[in-house]
Amino acid sequence: MLRIENLSVSYGSREILHEISLSVQSGEMLALIGPNGAGKSTLIRAASGVIPFSGQVRTNGDTFHALTPMQRAKYIAVVPQAILLPPAFTVWETVLMGRTPHLGFLGQTSRADEELARRALERVHADSLAERRVGELSGGESQRVLLARALCQSTPILLLDEPTAHLDLQYQVSLLELVRKLVREDNLAVLVALHDLNLAARYADRVALMVAGRITALGAPRDVLTPELISHAYCLPVDVVEHPLSGGPLVLAK
Ligand code: ADP
Ligand code: MG
């Protein structure tokens, strides 16, 4: 379980995140939504320990401040927003890098590490890509490889920053279906920034709406994706109707 308490982040004298608090339970997928610049990526970067923050990030009683980056990497795996993977490595080598925090000091991978990498590739339906160079992959393939690397890390918490950006609809749906399956089967705690409100409504257990570095609403999709809250957050009049297939909320720009 992931618990973020009073987390603030500043760049120079400018405070970007203001006392954010939220928890993600094991077996839960929490979507972060909000307009561009609201602070979703900054929150994910702070929670994963790559930028300094004030406040607390905890998991099962351990405070992240007290952990080394390698120790932290046993708890949290991250799929960052649209990064370029080192192009010369093969997919297999890249996924196996997920095992780094678990290796002994010689950094030697074992049969068991390889088995985990094989299984991670299989789960994202990328086993046929194993020998390919990362530089040759399409956007959708790279995104699946990044997810496989994160899964190979075998952490109880997974953070994803707009994992469906640049994917076509088929890949958006299959990637989120897969993440939801992982949440259910492996009891992962998932915090995912999602750009698309209707994908958030469809896949998340709960949704946190961020505006200008604050969480302005947090709850079930139907309680957060309301015309009032969304129109106000995005400065755009919207309607919310019942999704004809799922029965959940469907946001339509007016
Ligand atoms: P989101 O992911 O919701 O679009 P971000 O977390 O990327 O938002 O950005 C939040 C705010 O922080 C924006 O105003 C952005 O300009 C600012 N910001 C992000 N990264 C930096 C940085 N490295 N230095 C200064 N300001 C930054
Ligand atoms: Mg972002």
Tab-separated table of C-alpha atoms and ligand atoms in Angstrom:
chain	number	residue	atom	x	y	z
A	1	MET	CA	0.000	0.000	0.000
A	2	LEU	CA	1.187	3.525	-0.832
A	3	ARG	CA	0.521	6.483	1.430
A	4	ILE	CA	1.405	10.046	0.411
A	5	GLU	CA	1.096	12.646	3.183
A	6	ASN	CA	1.313	16.426	2.843
A	7	LEU	CA	3.627	16.171	-0.119
A	8	SER	CA	4.840	19.515	-1.504
A	9	VAL	CA	7.282	20.149	-4.354
A	10	SER	CA	8.936	23.417	-5.342
A	11	TYR	CA	11.032	24.332	-8.348
A	12	GLY	CA	13.115	27.268	-7.157
A	13	SER	CA	10.775	29.633	-5.354
A	14	ARG	CA	7.715	28.301	-7.202
A	15	GLU	CA	5.650	25.752	-5.304
A	16	ILE	CA	4.194	23.280	-7.817
A	17	LEU	CA	2.473	20.776	-5.496
A	18	HIS	CA	0.755	21.951	-2.321
A	19	GLU	CA	0.338	19.436	0.520
A	20	ILE	CA	-0.974	16.499	-1.485
A	21	SER	CA	-2.294	13.551	0.540
A	22	LEU	CA	-3.652	10.304	-0.846
A	23	SER	CA	-3.417	6.554	-0.324
A	24	VAL	CA	-3.569	3.696	-2.768
A	25	GLN	CA	-4.526	0.307	-1.341
A	26	SER	CA	-3.202	-3.028	-2.569
A	27	GLY	CA	-5.561	-4.312	-5.245
A	28	GLU	CA	-6.605	-0.781	-6.172
A	29	MET	CA	-6.056	1.361	-9.248
A	30	LEU	CA	-6.196	5.107	-8.568
A	31	ALA	CA	-6.206	7.408	-11.607
A	32	LEU	CA	-4.757	10.918	-11.460
A	33	ILE	CA	-6.555	13.242	-13.843
A	34	GLY	CA	-6.362	16.985	-14.409
A	35	PRO	CA	-5.394	19.498	-17.079
A	36	ASN	CA	-1.878	19.825	-18.507
A	37	GLY	CA	0.441	21.383	-15.965
A	38	ALA	CA	-1.729	20.372	-12.976
A	39	GLY	CA	1.183	18.436	-11.453
A	40	LYS	CA	0.404	14.786	-12.221
A	41	SER	CA	3.905	13.955	-13.493
A	42	THR	CA	5.504	15.909	-10.658
A	43	LEU	CA	3.525	13.891	-8.109
A	44	ILE	CA	4.579	10.616	-9.732
A	45	ARG	CA	8.211	11.758	-9.912
A	46	ALA	CA	8.204	12.796	-6.259
A	47	ALA	CA	6.538	9.563	-5.110
A	48	SER	CA	9.099	7.543	-7.045
A	49	GLY	CA	11.920	9.456	-5.353
A	50	VAL	CA	13.533	11.113	-8.376
A	51	ILE	CA	12.851	14.699	-7.264
A	52	PRO	CA	13.043	16.223	-3.771
A	53	PHE	CA	9.843	16.939	-1.841
A	54	SER	CA	8.647	17.791	1.617
A	55	GLY	CA	6.098	15.581	3.367
A	56	GLN	CA	6.044	11.793	3.570
A	57	VAL	CA	5.770	8.847	1.231
A	58	ARG	CA	5.247	5.564	3.066
A	59	THR	CA	4.572	1.967	2.337
A	60	ASN	CA	3.622	-0.553	5.013
A	61	GLY	CA	5.178	1.649	7.666
A	62	ASP	CA	8.478	2.267	5.854
A	63	THR	CA	9.224	5.918	5.134
A	64	PHE	CA	10.855	6.425	1.768
A	65	HIS	CA	13.177	9.118	3.067
A	66	ALA	CA	14.896	6.444	5.130
A	67	LEU	CA	15.487	4.099	2.174
A	68	THR	CA	18.270	4.060	-0.404
A	69	PRO	CA	17.220	4.272	-4.072
A	70	MET	CA	17.881	0.523	-4.451
A	71	GLN	CA	15.725	-0.311	-1.419
A	72	ARG	CA	12.985	1.977	-2.723
A	73	ALA	CA	13.116	0.195	-6.084
A	74	LYS	CA	12.018	-2.992	-4.330
A	75	TYR	CA	8.752	-1.262	-3.407
A	76	ILE	CA	7.996	0.975	-6.363
A	77	ALA	CA	8.315	0.443	-10.102
A	78	VAL	CA	7.689	3.309	-12.497
A	79	VAL	CA	6.616	3.572	-16.096
A	80	PRO	CA	7.605	7.182	-16.848
A	81	GLN	CA	5.966	9.431	-19.401
A	82	ALA	CA	7.329	8.895	-22.936
A	83	ILE	CA	10.997	8.276	-22.215
A	84	LEU	CA	13.421	7.022	-24.790
A	85	LEU	CA	14.911	3.669	-23.902
A	86	PRO	CA	18.626	3.171	-24.594
A	87	PRO	CA	18.246	2.108	-28.253
A	88	ALA	CA	21.163	-0.330	-28.530
A	89	PHE	CA	19.899	-2.754	-25.878
A	90	THR	CA	17.677	-5.628	-26.803
A	91	VAL	CA	14.183	-5.925	-25.354
A	92	TRP	CA	15.365	-8.902	-23.318
A	93	GLU	CA	18.278	-6.934	-21.770
A	94	THR	CA	15.983	-3.992	-21.061
A	95	VAL	CA	13.386	-6.081	-19.267
A	96	LEU	CA	16.053	-7.899	-17.280
A	97	MET	CA	17.265	-4.477	-16.011
A	98	GLY	CA	14.107	-4.515	-13.904
A	99	ARG	CA	15.849	-7.098	-11.701
A	100	THR	CA	18.719	-4.705	-10.812
A	101	PRO	CA	17.486	-3.839	-7.279
A	102	HIS	CA	17.269	-7.545	-6.408
A	103	LEU	CA	20.711	-8.632	-7.604
A	104	GLY	CA	23.722	-9.379	-5.427
A	105	PHE	CA	26.675	-7.020	-5.453
A	106	LEU	CA	28.217	-8.675	-8.480
A	107	GLY	CA	25.053	-7.860	-10.405
A	108	GLN	CA	24.784	-11.383	-11.800
A	109	THR	CA	21.283	-12.424	-12.963
A	110	SER	CA	20.137	-15.944	-12.095
A	111	ARG	CA	17.828	-18.476	-13.754
A	112	ALA	CA	15.043	-17.172	-11.506
A	113	ASP	CA	15.605	-13.573	-12.708
A	114	GLU	CA	15.455	-14.762	-16.300
A	115	GLU	CA	12.259	-16.657	-15.606
A	116	LEU	CA	10.698	-13.460	-14.206
A	117	ALA	CA	11.792	-11.481	-17.277
A	118	ARG	CA	10.350	-14.141	-19.578
A	119	ARG	CA	7.075	-14.101	-17.684
A	120	ALA	CA	6.895	-10.271	-17.704
A	121	LEU	CA	7.343	-10.228	-21.487
A	122	GLU	CA	4.695	-12.890	-21.866
A	123	ARG	CA	2.222	-10.911	-19.774
A	124	VAL	CA	2.519	-7.828	-21.972
A	125	HIS	CA	2.342	-10.039	-25.089
A	126	ALA	CA	5.839	-9.017	-26.128
A	127	ASP	CA	7.697	-12.357	-25.945
A	128	SER	CA	8.192	-12.312	-29.707
A	129	LEU	CA	10.088	-9.001	-29.370
A	130	ALA	CA	12.790	-10.343	-27.017
A	131	GLU	CA	15.687	-10.232	-29.496
A	132	ARG	CA	14.730	-6.896	-31.100
A	133	ARG	CA	16.711	-3.699	-30.429
A	134	VAL	CA	14.725	-1.204	-28.396
A	135	GLY	CA	15.543	1.573	-30.907
A	136	GLU	CA	13.530	-0.266	-33.573
A	137	LEU	CA	10.264	-0.567	-31.689
A	138	SER	CA	7.008	1.259	-32.363
A	139	GLY	CA	5.499	3.500	-29.662
A	140	GLY	CA	3.064	0.803	-28.572
A	141	GLU	CA	5.782	-1.844	-28.424
A	142	SER	CA	8.120	0.407	-26.366
A	143	GLN	CA	5.314	1.141	-23.941
A	144	ARG	CA	4.724	-2.588	-23.423
A	145	VAL	CA	8.459	-3.174	-22.912
A	146	LEU	CA	8.576	-0.395	-20.273
A	147	LEU	CA	5.668	-2.055	-18.507
A	148	ALA	CA	7.386	-5.465	-18.708
A	149	ARG	CA	10.539	-3.967	-17.167
A	150	ALA	CA	8.457	-2.502	-14.329
A	151	LEU	CA	6.688	-5.863	-13.764
A	152	CYS	CA	10.012	-7.679	-13.753
A	153	GLN	CA	10.966	-5.495	-10.792
A	154	SER	CA	8.364	-7.461	-8.741
A	155	THR	CA	7.203	-4.518	-6.624
A	156	PRO	CA	3.916	-4.189	-4.729
A	157	ILE	CA	3.448	-0.629	-6.072
A	158	LEU	CA	3.354	0.485	-9.690
A	159	LEU	CA	3.320	4.125	-10.844
A	160	LEU	CA	2.435	4.897	-14.445
A	161	ASP	CA	2.607	8.310	-16.093
A	162	GLU	CA	0.250	8.533	-19.066
A	163	PRO	CA	1.069	5.019	-20.250
A	164	THR	CA	-1.440	5.285	-23.090
A	165	ALA	CA	-0.089	8.528	-24.604
A	166	HIS	CA	0.733	8.055	-28.303
A	167	LEU	CA	-1.010	4.683	-28.438
A	168	ASP	CA	-3.915	3.966	-30.720
A	169	LEU	CA	-7.247	2.995	-29.222
A	170	GLN	CA	-6.646	-0.746	-29.426
A	171	TYR	CA	-3.366	-0.470	-27.482
A	172	GLN	CA	-4.815	2.001	-24.968
A	173	VAL	CA	-7.544	-0.466	-24.107
A	174	SER	CA	-5.324	-3.554	-24.080
A	175	LEU	CA	-2.691	-1.850	-21.899
A	176	LEU	CA	-5.244	-0.690	-19.334
A	177	GLU	CA	-7.005	-4.073	-19.405
A	178	LEU	CA	-3.649	-5.629	-18.597
A	179	VAL	CA	-2.910	-3.169	-15.774
A	180	ARG	CA	-6.313	-3.834	-14.266
A	181	LYS	CA	-5.677	-7.564	-14.459
A	182	LEU	CA	-2.358	-7.074	-12.620
A	183	VAL	CA	-4.121	-5.088	-9.930
A	184	ARG	CA	-6.597	-7.925	-9.408
A	185	GLU	CA	-4.294	-10.930	-9.832
A	186	ASP	CA	-1.118	-9.661	-8.157
A	187	ASN	CA	-2.834	-7.336	-5.687
A	188	LEU	CA	-0.704	-4.402	-6.886
A	189	ALA	CA	-1.323	-0.830	-5.753
A	190	VAL	CA	-1.404	1.239	-8.964
A	191	LEU	CA	-1.272	5.022	-9.284
A	192	VAL	CA	-1.715	6.044	-12.909
A	193	ALA	CA	-1.823	9.497	-14.489
A	194	LEU	CA	-4.344	9.381	-17.307
A	195	HIS	CA	-5.026	12.090	-19.782
A	196	ASP	CA	-8.262	10.565	-21.055
A	197	LEU	CA	-11.114	11.061	-18.598
A	198	ASN	CA	-13.229	8.319	-20.094
A	199	LEU	CA	-10.458	5.754	-19.839
A	200	ALA	CA	-9.999	6.797	-16.208
A	201	ALA	CA	-13.741	6.319	-15.635
A	202	ARG	CA	-13.663	2.916	-17.243
A	203	TYR	CA	-10.597	1.424	-15.542
A	204	ALA	CA	-9.939	3.163	-12.225
A	205	ASP	CA	-11.421	2.153	-8.887
A	206	ARG	CA	-11.029	5.732	-7.706
A	207	VAL	CA	-10.089	8.987	-9.399
A	208	ALA	CA	-8.148	11.978	-8.021
A	209	LEU	CA	-8.720	15.275	-9.825
A	210	MET	CA	-5.713	17.611	-9.720
A	211	VAL	CA	-5.880	21.311	-10.483
A	212	ALA	CA	-2.918	23.680	-10.093
A	213	GLY	CA	-0.999	21.410	-7.729
A	214	ARG	CA	-3.901	20.478	-5.474
A	215	ILE	CA	-6.327	17.571	-5.344
A	216	THR	CA	-9.753	19.112	-5.714
A	217	ALA	CA	-11.781	15.880	-5.686
A	218	LEU	CA	-11.075	12.253	-4.860
A	219	GLY	CA	-13.515	9.359	-5.018
A	220	ALA	CA	-15.394	6.922	-7.236
A	221	PRO	CA	-15.406	7.898	-10.935
A	222	ARG	CA	-19.090	8.873	-10.843
A	223	ASP	CA	-18.483	11.206	-7.888
A	224	VAL	CA	-15.483	12.981	-9.438
A	225	LEU	CA	-16.453	13.059	-13.115
A	226	THR	CA	-19.355	15.422	-12.608
A	227	PRO	CA	-20.171	18.331	-14.962
A	228	GLU	CA	-19.432	20.852	-12.195
A	229	LEU	CA	-16.054	19.490	-11.119
A	230	ILE	CA	-14.779	18.757	-14.636
A	231	SER	CA	-16.031	22.009	-16.215
A	232	HIS	CA	-14.372	23.964	-13.433
A	233	ALA	CA	-11.075	22.040	-13.588
A	234	TYR	CA	-10.690	22.193	-17.372
A	235	CYS	CA	-12.309	25.641	-17.861
A	236	LEU	CA	-14.573	24.054	-20.431
A	237	PRO	CA	-18.295	23.347	-20.294
A	238	VAL	CA	-18.892	19.575	-20.322
A	239	ASP	CA	-21.819	17.219	-20.083
A	240	VAL	CA	-21.643	13.876	-18.322
A	241	VAL	CA	-23.963	11.153	-19.572
A	242	GLU	CA	-24.296	7.474	-18.728
A	243	HIS	CA	-21.976	5.326	-20.790
A	244	PRO	CA	-24.262	3.176	-22.965
A	245	LEU	CA	-22.161	0.031	-22.446
A	246	SER	CA	-20.590	0.284	-18.982
A	247	GLY	CA	-23.232	2.416	-17.257
A	248	GLY	CA	-20.377	4.540	-15.843
A	249	PRO	CA	-19.874	8.258	-16.459
A	250	LEU	CA	-19.019	9.468	-19.983
A	251	VAL	CA	-17.661	13.018	-20.281
A	252	LEU	CA	-18.554	14.981	-23.407
A	253	ALA	CA	-17.202	18.449	-24.222
A	254	LYS	CA	-20.121	20.756	-25.067
B	1	ADP	P1	1.116	17.413	-15.652
B	1	ADP	O1	1.872	16.148	-15.660
B	1	ADP	O2	-0.135	17.371	-14.854
B	1	ADP	O3	0.840	17.934	-17.039
B	1	ADP	P2	3.571	18.494	-14.554
B	1	ADP	O4	3.742	17.779	-13.275
B	1	ADP	O5	4.390	18.053	-15.713
B	1	ADP	O6	2.025	18.528	-14.945
B	1	ADP	O7	3.879	20.036	-14.325
B	1	ADP	C1	3.356	20.766	-13.232
B	1	ADP	C2	3.962	22.146	-13.218
B	1	ADP	O8	5.354	22.039	-12.875
B	1	ADP	C3	3.905	22.878	-14.533
B	1	ADP	O9	3.598	24.232	-14.270
B	1	ADP	C4	5.300	22.732	-15.083
B	1	ADP	O10	5.614	23.839	-15.902
B	1	ADP	C5	6.139	22.713	-13.819
B	1	ADP	N1	7.376	21.936	-13.985
B	1	ADP	C6	7.455	20.613	-14.306
B	1	ADP	N2	8.740	20.209	-14.360
B	1	ADP	C7	9.504	21.305	-14.069
B	1	ADP	C8	10.916	21.539	-13.952
B	1	ADP	N3	11.817	20.558	-14.135
B	1	ADP	N4	11.308	22.790	-13.618
B	1	ADP	C9	10.412	23.778	-13.399
B	1	ADP	N5	9.077	23.620	-13.482
B	1	ADP	C10	8.617	22.409	-13.821
B	2	MG	MG	2.491	14.865	-17.176
